[in-house]
Every structure is written in C-alpha cells, then in structure tokens.
Amino acid sequence: MKSIDIRHLSKLANIELDKKEEKKLQKDLDAIIKHIQKIHEVDTKGLPETIHPNLTSLMLRNDKVGKSLSRDVVLLNKENSKDGYFTVERLIYDDNQ
Amino acid sequence: MMTINDYLKLFDEGKLTPEELLESCCSKIDPDLNAFITVTKERARNAIGSVDGKIRGIPVAVKDNINVKGVPTTCGSKILKGFIPPYSATVVERIEKEGGLLIGKTNLDEFAMGSSTENSHFGLTKNPFDRERVPGGSSGGSAVAVATGSAIIALGSDTGGSVRQPASFCGLVGLKPTYGRVSRYGLVAFASSLDQIGIIGRNAMDVGILLVIIAGKDPLDSTSVTVDVQDYTDLDGSLEGIKIGIPEEYFIDIDEDVLEAVIEIKEILQDVGVSFPSVSLPTSEFVIPTYQIISYAEASSNLARYDGVRYGLYHSGVNFSDEIRKTRNDGFLSEVKRRILVGSFVLSSQAIGEYYEKALTIRSLIKKEFKDALDKVDYLLTPTTPSPAFKIGERFDDPLKVHLSDRLTAGANLAGIPAVSAPAGMSRNNLPIGYQLMGRPFDEKGLLSIVHQVEKIKPFELLGE
C-alpha cells in the first residue's frame, strides 16, 4: 500500500496544514487507511449499496414557496456583508501573481 | 427513583415550584466537570409558567450541536465562533411548547466526532464518578448534566454510539431512536445517513416521556417518517414469552466486570419469562471500518460548508480560496481534520470504488444480518461498551484507539435500528456499566419497557440520590 498524498487531500478538503501538522497527519492517515483495509476481507459480490437506512422511495413535496429566513436575519451572523450580500476576497485570479 | 411525573406531582401539590427546581439544578452545575458550554438560566427562568404542557417546569439540557434560537451553537468548535442560530431545531421547539425549560447547551467532542468529550475547543468534560476518567462521548456534557442533577433530562445525538456510550459511562439510560423517528432539523450534520437525535435520562420513563414529545414526522426533515408515534410511557406490558438474542460476537474481548453485569441482566430477564435463543452477527468485526469509511465520507461533505463566508470564524487571505483554507486550518481540531481528510480520500476518484462503494455494500450485509437476527428474536442484548469509562488522555489523539468503545454501538446506526443503553451495575472500581438492547425499527416502546422492568427489579443508585 502506497502512502497517501496528504498535500493533494488537503487541497481537496480546503485545509491549509502547517509542516508539523502535515507530518503528524500523514502518519495518522497512513495508519487509518491500513486499518480500514480490513473491509477487503468481506465478499460482497452481487450485494447492493446501502446509502440510507430506510429509504424506500424519493420523498417529494409540493412545489410551493414555504417559510424561510429573511435576508437581514441571515446576514446577522457576518460582519463582512455589503448591500445585502456576503463579501469575500477575489475569486478570479492568476496563480502566478 | 424520581421521574418527571413525580416532579410534576410535587408542582401540583405545591410542595415544589419550578423556580426551586431550576435553582437546585443550576446549583449543581460544577465548573470543574465542564458539562456546559453555555448556561441559559435566564431563558429557562423566563419560560416558567408560560405554557402548561407535558413537561412544564422541567429543566432540559441540549447538546451544543442542536440549535436553540438566539443561543450560540458551537459544536465544540472554534470555527463556529460567534454563530447565533436564527431558528430552533424542531426538537427544541417541541420541548418548549410542552413547557420544558432549556437550562443550557452541553459540551461535546468537536462536531460530535469522538467518544470521550476530550476533543472540544471548550476543554474536556470529566466523569463525575471518577474525575480522572472521561464521561464518554460525544454527548458527554449531556450525560454529566443529567448524572449530576444539573438537568433532569437531556438531548444528545448518536452517530455511532454518542448517546448510548456516555449514558453507559455515567450510569444513565440513553436511547438512540430508529433513524427517521425524530426530526434532525436543526441538528448540525455530521454523517447524515447515521445521525439521530437521542435522549439521555435517569430512567426509562423519563426517556419515554420526552420521546413522545419529540418523535414524529416533521415537514422540515424529509428523512423523518410518518410511522405512528406510540405511547412510550406505557411500559408495564408483560415480558413473558419475549425472545432476546445474545450475539456471541458482541461478547469477545469484554472486560470481566462488564460481562458479569450483563449476564446478571440476562438472568433477571430469564426470571420474568424471557427466553434467550442464540443468534449470530458474523460481520460484526467489520462494523468499525465500515462505519469509519461511511461516516468520514459524509463528514467531509457535510463540513465543507464551514468556509468563514456566512458565519463563524474568518481569516483573511490573498484570495477566496486562501481565506477558506486558512479559516479551516485554524477552526478545526486534529480529529475533525483527520476525518475530513480520510473522507476526502475515500471519496476521491482513485479510491471511491475500493473504499466508499465497498463499505456501502458491507453496510447492506450488516443491515441484512440484523434483520435476519431480529426476525428470529425480538431484541438483542449486548454490553454497551467493552469496558467502563477509560482514563483521560488514554486514547486522546490516537486515530486507532478513538473507535475502541464504539464497536458494540455503531452497528445499530449502520442498520438504522433503535438501541438503548441502561445501567447494568458497577465495576469493582466503582464505575457504571451499561447493557445495550437493540430492536426492530420503531420498537422504542419495547426497548424502554424492558429497561423499565429491569429498573424495578434492580434499581440503580444515581449520584447524590
């Protein structure tokens, strides 16, 4: 089993790890992946996947607008909002800059 | 043993007031045990007398991953810094509508990920039976609140045993209802196909009283079901002729004191006419790795929402992606990071078939084994945990030891069936031991009936009673 690429994973998971933590988590992750290899001992050929414990059919509701939170209430939890919108840093940028 | 109904009777007779009970509960909050993240005494006091419901004047503690409008929800994490939910969970609304007094939000492992309540940004919670030991987790704060009398009853959440295991470590009754029995609206998601809100109480009757209130279909949670809510307080039906299976796989590598205590429960039940046919759940040894893969995968997806944009902690960065990555690094503790990273791995294109999809097929097998066993018998009896409460620090930050105490409880979550933990006795070093009963979907009444009748034969002495 090859060691997992923690840098790639931290990018997928959007978590910036410092060097020390990266080293510790690399060790932990390798140990966890080794441990969960156990599942390959089970023969599950032909068995369906269970994604949900009691899902018998898709649940539908009427296509009607229901009660929801107002924009003002939703924005209360954030200081950095402007004109009724959340503000964030630049989304489109050049990596080389 | 005092039940909620006994308190209501004292209120009616004028022998106790809700103000006095609230004051008495608040006086038992011990900062050294650290069961609460936020105490909401004023809110509770203001609610006294406002409604005349089934639990009027009864102080209830709520795990801090369940929203109470206007009170911070932290999930034991730094990443939700300053977050105040603008709405209450359905369970909280239902409790307040019946006159329950919300006394506070209880400590937990960050985002309910852990079995010891050591992984909280707000410090660890200690076990009141031995302060050098953990109270279990992740609903450790709720268990300690009830065990010390700081709340009469509490809500927790159970994804792999997080209600049953702390109930077992603190000498209480902890119920994980059937998946879908209780609305999850307003519960912060960890692993959505496994999470279920549960109840920690001092006895089966109290748990039944609260379940009647919180159970039932909720249009705001599409996974809640319309199956009829039963009278979970009608617990005196005869147990004669009931069949309870003892799965041998759940009795391997179990602490001797725990084994003896659970066998004693079996003997008590035999005396009232219960029979014990043998059953087998051969896939049991694969429960934990399957649970890890599925719960970590779902967690990595659910926790993607914490980006600092709409609420909570925020770190500035040179661009949008940078600010999210910095916020998430500072906001999460190691255990949560580990699970998000492993979850991201098992869902990644190169690993999804080998791990995630494979685990989903094993889940089918586990579910089928439970169904086959519960076609043969009415209930299953096992220990709740392999040993009583372990020492603080003993398993901390060790990715392979973190699930040691979940191996007997996580199966019920994978199968979606109801399960309860109740006191079986004390170990030689004076720590509570729990037994677990699992049943068919929506048979919470049957589970609580057995616990109730065992309580009558073998009453459990609570702390300070």
Coordinates of C-alpha atoms in Angstrom, one line a residue:
Chain A
M1 CA 0.0 0.0 0.0
K2 CA 1.5 3.3 -1.0
S3 CA 1.4 6.3 1.3
I4 CA -1.4 8.7 0.6
D5 CA -0.7 12.2 -0.8
I6 CA -1.7 14.5 2.0
R7 CA -0.9 17.6 0.1
H8 CA -3.4 16.7 -2.6
L9 CA -6.0 15.7 0.0
S10 CA -5.6 19.0 1.9
K11 CA -6.3 20.8 -1.3
L12 CA -9.4 18.7 -2.0
A13 CA -10.5 19.4 1.6
N14 CA -9.6 23.1 1.5
I15 CA -7.5 22.9 4.7
E16 CA -4.1 24.6 4.7
L17 CA -1.8 22.5 7.0
D18 CA 1.4 23.7 8.5
K19 CA 4.5 21.5 8.1
K20 CA 4.4 20.0 11.6
E21 CA 0.7 19.0 11.4
E22 CA 1.2 17.7 7.9
K23 CA 3.8 15.3 9.1
K24 CA 1.7 14.1 12.0
L25 CA -1.5 13.7 9.9
Q26 CA 0.5 11.9 7.2
K27 CA 1.4 9.2 9.8
D28 CA -2.2 9.1 11.2
L29 CA -3.8 8.8 7.7
D30 CA -1.5 6.0 6.6
A31 CA -2.4 4.2 9.8
I32 CA -6.1 4.7 9.3
I33 CA -6.0 3.6 5.7
K34 CA -4.1 0.5 6.7
H35 CA -6.7 -0.3 9.3
I36 CA -9.7 0.1 7.0
Q37 CA -8.1 -2.4 4.5
K38 CA -9.9 -5.0 6.6
I39 CA -13.1 -4.4 4.6
H40 CA -11.4 -6.2 1.6
E41 CA -11.7 -9.5 3.5
V42 CA -15.5 -9.4 3.0
D43 CA -17.0 -10.9 -0.1
T44 CA -19.8 -8.6 -1.2
K45 CA -20.2 -9.7 -4.8
G46 CA -23.7 -9.0 -6.0
L47 CA -24.8 -7.1 -3.0
P48 CA -26.4 -3.7 -3.4
E49 CA -25.2 -0.5 -1.9
T50 CA -27.0 0.9 1.1
I51 CA -26.7 4.7 1.1
H52 CA -29.5 5.3 3.6
P53 CA -31.1 3.1 6.3
N54 CA -34.7 3.3 5.4
L55 CA -35.1 4.9 2.1
T56 CA -37.9 3.3 0.2
S57 CA -38.7 6.0 -2.3
L58 CA -37.8 9.5 -3.0
M59 CA -39.6 12.0 -0.9
L60 CA -41.5 14.7 -2.7
R61 CA -43.2 17.9 -1.6
N62 CA -45.5 20.4 -3.3
D63 CA -43.5 22.9 -5.3
K64 CA -44.6 25.8 -3.2
V65 CA -42.6 28.6 -1.5
G66 CA -42.5 27.9 2.2
K67 CA -41.4 29.8 5.3
S68 CA -37.8 30.9 5.1
L69 CA -35.4 33.2 6.9
S70 CA -35.2 36.9 5.7
R71 CA -32.0 38.2 4.1
D72 CA -31.4 40.6 7.1
V73 CA -31.6 37.7 9.6
V74 CA -29.3 35.6 7.5
L75 CA -26.7 38.4 7.3
L76 CA -26.7 39.0 11.1
N77 CA -24.1 36.3 11.6
K78 CA -21.5 38.0 9.5
E79 CA -19.8 41.4 9.8
N80 CA -18.4 41.5 6.3
S81 CA -21.5 42.0 4.3
K82 CA -22.3 44.9 1.9
D83 CA -25.6 45.9 0.2
G84 CA -27.3 42.7 1.3
Y85 CA -24.5 40.4 0.1
F86 CA -21.7 38.5 1.8
T87 CA -18.3 39.9 0.8
V88 CA -15.3 37.6 0.0
E89 CA -11.8 38.0 -1.4
R90 CA -11.2 37.9 -5.1
L91 CA -12.5 34.7 -6.7
I92 CA -10.8 35.0 -10.1
Y93 CA -7.1 35.5 -10.0
D94 CA -3.9 34.5 -11.6
D95 CA -1.9 31.9 -9.5
N96 CA 1.4 33.3 -10.7
Q97 CA 0.7 36.8 -9.4
Chain B
M1 CA -36.2 7.0 41.8
M2 CA -37.8 10.3 40.9
T3 CA -39.4 10.6 37.5
I4 CA -40.5 13.7 35.6
N5 CA -44.1 12.7 36.6
D6 CA -43.1 12.8 40.3
Y7 CA -41.7 16.3 39.8
L8 CA -45.0 17.4 38.1
K9 CA -46.9 15.9 41.0
L10 CA -44.9 17.9 43.5
F11 CA -45.5 21.1 41.5
D12 CA -49.3 20.3 41.5
E13 CA -49.3 19.7 45.2
G14 CA -47.4 22.9 45.9
K15 CA -44.5 21.0 47.5
L16 CA -42.0 22.3 45.0
T17 CA -42.0 25.1 42.5
P18 CA -40.4 25.2 39.0
E19 CA -38.3 28.1 40.3
E20 CA -36.9 26.0 43.1
L21 CA -36.2 23.0 40.9
L22 CA -34.4 25.3 38.4
E23 CA -32.4 26.9 41.2
S24 CA -31.5 23.4 42.5
C25 CA -30.4 22.2 39.1
C26 CA -28.3 25.3 38.5
S27 CA -26.6 25.0 41.9
K28 CA -25.4 21.5 40.9
I29 CA -23.5 22.8 37.8
D30 CA -19.9 22.1 38.7
P31 CA -17.4 24.1 36.6
D32 CA -14.7 21.6 37.2
L33 CA -16.7 18.9 35.4
N34 CA -17.3 21.3 32.5
A35 CA -20.6 19.8 31.3
F36 CA -21.9 23.1 29.9
I37 CA -20.6 25.4 27.2
T38 CA -23.5 27.9 27.7
V39 CA -25.8 28.1 30.6
T40 CA -29.2 29.7 29.8
K41 CA -30.7 30.1 33.2
E42 CA -32.4 33.4 32.4
R43 CA -34.1 31.9 29.4
A44 CA -35.2 29.0 31.5
R45 CA -36.5 31.3 34.3
N46 CA -38.4 33.5 31.8
A47 CA -40.1 30.4 30.3
I48 CA -41.6 29.3 33.7
G49 CA -45.3 29.3 33.7
S50 CA -45.6 30.4 30.0
V51 CA -47.1 27.1 28.8
D52 CA -48.8 24.3 30.6
G53 CA -47.5 21.2 28.8
K54 CA -46.4 17.6 29.4
I55 CA -43.0 18.7 30.9
R56 CA -43.9 22.1 32.3
G57 CA -41.1 23.4 34.5
I58 CA -38.7 20.5 33.9
P59 CA -35.1 21.6 33.2
V60 CA -33.7 20.1 30.0
A61 CA -30.1 20.3 28.7
V62 CA -29.4 20.3 25.0
K63 CA -26.2 19.1 23.3
D64 CA -24.4 22.1 21.7
N65 CA -24.9 20.8 18.1
I66 CA -28.6 21.3 18.3
N67 CA -29.9 24.8 17.5
V68 CA -31.7 26.9 20.1
K69 CA -32.8 30.2 18.5
G70 CA -30.8 33.2 19.9
V71 CA -28.3 31.0 21.9
P72 CA -24.8 30.3 20.4
T73 CA -24.3 26.9 18.8
T74 CA -20.6 26.0 18.9
C75 CA -20.5 22.3 18.2
G76 CA -17.4 22.4 20.5
S77 CA -15.5 24.1 17.7
K78 CA -13.7 27.3 17.2
I79 CA -15.0 27.5 13.6
L80 CA -18.5 28.5 14.7
K81 CA -17.1 31.4 16.7
G82 CA -19.9 34.0 17.3
F83 CA -22.6 32.0 15.4
I84 CA -26.1 32.5 16.8
P85 CA -28.7 30.4 15.1
P86 CA -31.8 32.4 13.8
Y87 CA -34.0 29.3 14.3
S88 CA -34.6 26.5 16.8
A89 CA -34.3 22.8 16.0
T90 CA -37.7 21.1 15.7
V91 CA -37.0 19.0 18.9
V92 CA -36.3 22.2 20.8
E93 CA -39.5 23.8 19.6
R94 CA -41.5 20.8 20.6
I95 CA -39.8 20.7 24.1
E96 CA -40.5 24.4 24.7
K97 CA -44.1 24.0 23.5
E98 CA -44.6 21.4 26.2
G99 CA -43.2 23.7 28.9
G100 CA -39.6 22.3 29.1
L101 CA -37.0 24.7 30.4
L102 CA -33.8 24.9 28.4
I103 CA -31.1 25.1 31.0
G104 CA -28.1 25.1 28.8
K105 CA -26.0 23.8 25.9
T106 CA -23.7 20.9 26.7
N107 CA -20.1 20.1 25.8
L108 CA -19.2 17.6 23.1
D109 CA -16.4 16.3 21.0
E110 CA -16.0 18.8 18.2
F111 CA -18.9 18.2 15.7
A112 CA -19.7 15.1 17.7
M113 CA -16.6 13.3 16.4
G114 CA -15.2 11.4 19.4
S115 CA -16.1 9.1 22.2
S116 CA -14.7 10.9 25.2
T117 CA -15.6 14.6 25.1
E118 CA -11.9 15.4 25.2
N119 CA -11.9 16.9 21.7
S120 CA -13.6 20.1 22.4
H121 CA -12.4 23.7 21.8
F122 CA -14.0 24.5 25.2
G123 CA -12.0 22.0 27.2
L124 CA -12.7 18.4 28.2
T125 CA -15.6 17.2 30.4
K126 CA -14.8 14.9 33.4
N127 CA -16.7 11.9 34.6
P128 CA -18.5 12.7 37.9
F129 CA -17.9 9.1 39.1
D130 CA -14.1 9.5 38.8
R131 CA -12.7 12.8 37.7
E132 CA -9.6 11.2 36.2
R133 CA -11.8 9.5 33.7
V134 CA -13.8 10.5 30.6
P135 CA -17.6 10.7 30.7
G136 CA -17.8 9.1 27.3
G137 CA -18.9 11.0 24.2
S138 CA -19.6 12.6 22.1
S139 CA -22.7 13.6 24.2
G140 CA -20.5 13.7 27.3
G141 CA -21.8 17.1 28.6
S142 CA -25.4 16.0 28.3
A143 CA -24.7 12.8 30.3
V144 CA -22.8 14.6 33.0
A145 CA -25.5 17.3 33.3
V146 CA -28.1 14.5 33.9
A147 CA -25.9 12.4 36.2
T148 CA -25.1 15.3 38.5
G149 CA -28.7 16.6 38.5
S150 CA -27.9 19.8 36.7
A151 CA -30.7 18.8 34.3
I152 CA -33.5 16.4 34.7
I153 CA -33.1 15.1 31.2
A154 CA -31.0 15.9 28.1
L155 CA -30.8 15.7 24.3
G156 CA -27.8 14.2 22.6
S157 CA -27.0 13.0 19.1
D158 CA -25.9 9.5 18.2
T159 CA -24.0 8.7 15.0
G160 CA -22.0 5.6 16.2
G161 CA -22.9 5.4 19.9
S162 CA -22.6 9.0 21.1
V163 CA -25.8 8.9 23.2
R164 CA -25.5 5.3 24.5
Q165 CA -21.8 5.2 25.3
P166 CA -21.8 8.3 27.6
A167 CA -25.1 7.1 29.2
S168 CA -23.3 3.8 29.9
F169 CA -20.2 5.6 31.4
C170 CA -22.4 7.8 33.6
G171 CA -25.0 5.3 34.9
L172 CA -27.9 6.6 32.8
V173 CA -30.5 5.5 30.2
G174 CA -29.5 6.6 26.7
L175 CA -31.8 6.0 23.7
K176 CA -30.9 6.2 20.0
P177 CA -34.3 6.0 18.3
T178 CA -34.8 4.4 14.9
Y179 CA -33.4 6.5 12.0
G180 CA -36.2 8.8 11.0
R181 CA -38.2 8.6 14.3
V182 CA -37.0 12.0 15.4
S183 CA -36.6 15.1 13.2
R184 CA -33.0 16.1 12.6
Y185 CA -34.0 19.6 11.5
G186 CA -31.7 22.0 13.4
L187 CA -29.2 19.3 14.4
V188 CA -25.8 20.1 12.9
A189 CA -25.0 17.4 10.4
F190 CA -22.0 15.0 10.9
A191 CA -22.9 11.9 9.0
S192 CA -26.4 12.3 7.7
S193 CA -27.3 8.7 7.0
L194 CA -26.3 7.7 10.6
D195 CA -27.1 10.7 12.8
Q196 CA -30.1 10.6 15.0
I197 CA -31.1 12.8 18.0
G198 CA -31.3 10.8 21.1
I199 CA -32.3 11.2 24.8
I200 CA -30.3 10.7 28.0
G201 CA -32.3 10.4 31.1
R202 CA -32.2 8.9 34.6
N203 CA -34.8 6.2 33.9
A204 CA -36.8 4.6 31.1
M205 CA -40.0 6.5 32.0
D206 CA -38.3 9.9 31.6
V207 CA -36.8 9.0 28.3
G208 CA -40.3 7.7 27.2
I209 CA -41.9 11.0 28.3
L210 CA -39.5 13.1 26.2
L211 CA -39.7 10.7 23.2
V212 CA -43.5 11.1 23.0
I213 CA -42.8 14.9 22.7
I214 CA -40.0 14.9 20.1
A215 CA -40.9 11.9 17.9
G216 CA -42.9 12.1 14.7
K217 CA -42.9 13.4 11.1
D218 CA -41.5 16.9 10.5
P219 CA -42.0 18.5 7.1
L220 CA -38.7 20.2 7.6
D221 CA -36.8 16.9 7.7
S222 CA -37.6 14.8 4.6
T223 CA -36.0 11.7 6.3
S224 CA -38.4 11.8 9.2
V225 CA -41.2 9.3 8.9
T226 CA -44.9 9.1 9.3
V227 CA -45.0 5.9 11.3
D228 CA -47.3 6.3 14.3
V229 CA -45.8 7.6 17.5
Q230 CA -46.6 5.2 20.3
D231 CA -47.2 5.8 23.9
Y232 CA -43.7 5.3 25.2
T233 CA -44.8 5.8 28.8
D234 CA -46.9 2.7 28.8
L235 CA -44.0 0.4 29.8
D236 CA -45.6 -2.2 32.1
G237 CA -46.6 -4.8 29.4
S238 CA -45.6 -8.4 30.3
L239 CA -42.2 -9.6 29.1
E240 CA -43.2 -13.2 29.3
G241 CA -42.6 -15.1 26.1
I242 CA -40.3 -12.4 24.7
K243 CA -37.2 -13.7 22.9
I244 CA -33.9 -11.9 23.3
G245 CA -30.8 -13.0 21.3
I246 CA -27.3 -12.8 22.6
P247 CA -25.0 -12.4 19.7
E248 CA -21.7 -14.2 20.6
E249 CA -19.6 -11.8 18.5
Y250 CA -20.5 -9.0 20.9
F251 CA -19.1 -10.9 23.9
I252 CA -15.5 -11.2 22.7
D253 CA -12.7 -9.2 24.4
I254 CA -15.0 -7.8 27.0
D255 CA -13.9 -6.6 30.5
E256 CA -14.8 -9.2 33.1
D257 CA -16.9 -6.9 35.3
V258 CA -18.9 -5.8 32.2
L259 CA -19.5 -9.5 31.2
E260 CA -20.7 -10.4 34.7
A261 CA -23.1 -7.3 34.9
V262 CA -24.7 -8.1 31.5
I263 CA -25.1 -11.8 32.4
E264 CA -26.9 -10.6 35.6
I265 CA -29.3 -8.6 33.4
K266 CA -29.9 -11.7 31.4
E267 CA -30.7 -13.7 34.5
I268 CA -33.1 -11.1 35.7
L269 CA -35.0 -11.2 32.4
Q270 CA -35.0 -15.1 32.4
D271 CA -36.7 -15.0 35.8
V272 CA -39.6 -12.9 34.3
G273 CA -40.1 -15.3 31.4
V274 CA -37.8 -14.1 28.7
S275 CA -36.0 -16.8 26.6
F276 CA -32.6 -16.4 25.1
P277 CA -32.1 -18.2 21.8
S278 CA -28.6 -18.0 20.2
V279 CA -28.1 -15.6 17.3
S280 CA -25.1 -14.7 15.2
L281 CA -23.9 -11.4 13.6
P282 CA -20.8 -12.6 11.8
T283 CA -20.0 -9.3 10.1
S284 CA -19.6 -7.6 13.5
E285 CA -15.8 -7.3 13.2
F286 CA -16.2 -5.2 10.1
V287 CA -18.6 -2.7 11.7
I288 CA -16.0 -0.2 12.7
P289 CA -14.0 0.1 9.4
T290 CA -17.3 0.3 7.5
Y291 CA -18.6 2.9 10.0
Q292 CA -15.3 4.9 9.6
I293 CA -15.4 5.0 5.9
I294 CA -19.1 6.0 5.6
S295 CA -19.1 8.5 8.5
Y296 CA -15.8 10.1 7.5
A297 CA -17.0 10.4 3.8
E298 CA -20.3 12.0 4.8
A299 CA -18.5 14.3 7.3
S300 CA -16.1 15.5 4.7
S301 CA -19.0 16.5 2.5
N302 CA -21.1 18.0 5.4
L303 CA -18.3 20.0 6.9
A304 CA -17.4 21.6 3.5
R305 CA -19.9 24.3 4.5
Y306 CA -17.6 25.8 7.1
D307 CA -15.8 28.4 5.0
G308 CA -16.0 31.5 7.1
V309 CA -18.1 33.3 4.5
R310 CA -21.6 33.3 6.0
Y311 CA -21.0 32.8 9.7
G312 CA -18.3 31.8 12.2
L313 CA -14.6 32.2 12.3
Y314 CA -13.0 34.1 9.4
H315 CA -9.3 34.6 8.4
S316 CA -8.5 37.0 5.6
G317 CA -6.3 35.7 2.8
V318 CA -4.8 36.8 -0.5
N319 CA -7.8 35.3 -2.4
F320 CA -11.1 33.5 -1.8
S321 CA -9.5 30.0 -1.7
D322 CA -6.7 31.2 0.6
E323 CA -9.1 32.6 3.1
I324 CA -11.2 29.4 3.2
R325 CA -8.1 27.2 3.7
K326 CA -6.7 29.4 6.5
T327 CA -10.1 29.6 8.2
R328 CA -10.5 25.8 8.1
N329 CA -7.0 25.2 9.3
D330 CA -7.4 27.4 12.4
G331 CA -11.0 26.5 13.0
F332 CA -10.9 22.6 13.2
L333 CA -9.1 20.5 15.8
S334 CA -7.0 17.4 14.7
E335 CA -9.7 14.8 15.0
V336 CA -12.0 16.6 12.7
K337 CA -9.2 17.4 10.2
R338 CA -8.2 13.7 10.2
R339 CA -11.8 12.6 9.4
I340 CA -12.3 15.2 6.7
L341 CA -9.0 14.2 5.0
V342 CA -9.8 10.5 5.2
G343 CA -13.3 11.2 4.0
S344 CA -11.9 13.2 1.1
F345 CA -9.6 10.3 0.3
V346 CA -12.3 7.6 0.2
L347 CA -14.5 9.7 -2.0
S348 CA -11.7 10.7 -4.4
S349 CA -11.9 9.4 -7.9
Q350 CA -9.0 6.9 -7.4
A351 CA -10.3 5.4 -4.2
I352 CA -14.1 5.7 -4.2
G353 CA -14.8 2.2 -5.6
E354 CA -12.2 0.4 -3.4
Y355 CA -13.3 2.1 -0.2
Y356 CA -16.6 4.1 -0.1
E357 CA -18.6 1.9 -2.5
K358 CA -17.2 -1.2 -1.0
A359 CA -18.3 0.0 2.5
L360 CA -21.8 0.6 1.2
T361 CA -22.1 -3.0 0.2
I362 CA -20.9 -4.2 3.5
R363 CA -23.5 -1.9 5.1
S364 CA -26.1 -3.9 3.2
L365 CA -24.7 -7.1 4.6
I366 CA -24.7 -5.7 8.2
K367 CA -28.2 -4.5 7.8
K368 CA -29.3 -7.9 6.5
E369 CA -27.7 -9.7 9.4
F370 CA -29.5 -7.5 11.9
K371 CA -32.8 -8.1 10.1
D372 CA -32.3 -11.9 9.9
A373 CA -31.4 -11.9 13.7
L374 CA -34.4 -9.7 14.6
D375 CA -36.7 -12.0 12.5
K376 CA -35.7 -14.8 14.8
V377 CA -35.7 -12.9 18.1
D378 CA -37.5 -9.7 19.4
Y379 CA -34.4 -8.0 20.8
L380 CA -30.6 -8.3 21.1
L381 CA -28.8 -7.9 24.4
T382 CA -25.1 -6.9 24.5
P383 CA -22.8 -4.8 26.6
T384 CA -22.9 -1.2 25.5
T385 CA -19.1 -0.8 25.7
P386 CA -16.2 -3.4 26.1
S387 CA -15.1 -1.6 29.3
P388 CA -16.3 1.1 31.7
A389 CA -15.0 4.7 31.4
F390 CA -11.4 5.0 30.4
K391 CA -8.8 7.4 31.8
I392 CA -8.5 11.0 30.4
G393 CA -5.7 11.1 27.9
E394 CA -5.5 7.3 27.5
R395 CA -6.9 7.3 23.9
F396 CA -6.5 11.0 23.1
D397 CA -5.4 11.9 19.6
D398 CA -4.8 8.3 18.7
P399 CA -6.6 7.6 15.4
L400 CA -6.7 3.8 16.0
K401 CA -7.9 3.9 19.6
V402 CA -10.6 6.5 19.1
H403 CA -13.2 3.9 18.0
L404 CA -12.4 1.2 20.5
S405 CA -15.5 2.0 22.6
D406 CA -17.8 2.3 19.6
R407 CA -17.5 -1.3 18.3
L408 CA -20.7 -2.6 20.0
T409 CA -22.8 0.5 19.2
A410 CA -22.1 1.6 15.6
G411 CA -23.9 -1.4 14.1
A412 CA -27.3 -0.1 15.1
N413 CA -26.5 3.2 13.3
L414 CA -25.5 1.4 10.1
A415 CA -28.7 -0.7 10.2
G416 CA -30.8 2.3 11.3
I417 CA -32.4 0.3 14.1
P418 CA -33.3 1.6 17.6
A419 CA -31.0 0.9 20.6
V420 CA -30.9 1.8 24.2
S421 CA -28.2 1.6 26.9
A422 CA -29.2 1.3 30.5
P423 CA -27.4 0.7 33.9
A424 CA -26.3 -2.9 34.5
G425 CA -24.4 -2.3 37.7
M426 CA -21.0 -1.0 38.9
S427 CA -17.5 -2.3 38.3
R428 CA -15.1 -3.3 41.1
N429 CA -13.5 0.2 40.9
N430 CA -16.9 1.8 41.2
L431 CA -17.6 2.8 37.6
P432 CA -21.0 2.4 36.0
I433 CA -21.5 -0.4 33.5
G434 CA -24.2 -0.3 30.7
Y435 CA -26.1 -3.0 28.9
Q436 CA -27.4 -2.4 25.4
L437 CA -30.7 -3.6 23.8
M438 CA -31.3 -3.3 20.1
G439 CA -34.7 -3.9 18.5
R440 CA -36.7 -3.8 15.3
P441 CA -37.3 -0.5 13.6
F442 CA -39.8 1.7 15.6
D443 CA -40.0 -0.6 18.6
E444 CA -38.7 2.0 21.0
K445 CA -41.6 1.2 23.3
G446 CA -40.4 -2.4 23.6
L447 CA -36.9 -1.4 24.4
L448 CA -37.9 1.1 27.1
S449 CA -40.4 -1.5 28.6
I450 CA -37.6 -3.9 29.2
V451 CA -35.3 -1.3 30.7
H452 CA -38.2 0.0 32.9
Q453 CA -38.9 -3.5 34.2
V454 CA -35.3 -4.3 34.9
E455 CA -35.1 -1.0 36.8
K456 CA -37.9 -2.2 39.1
I457 CA -36.1 -5.4 39.9
K458 CA -32.6 -3.9 40.1
P459 CA -32.8 -0.2 40.9
F460 CA -29.7 1.8 40.0
E461 CA -28.4 4.3 42.5
L462 CA -27.7 7.6 40.9
L463 CA -25.1 10.0 42.2
G464 CA -26.4 12.1 45.1
E465 CA -29.8 10.3 45.4

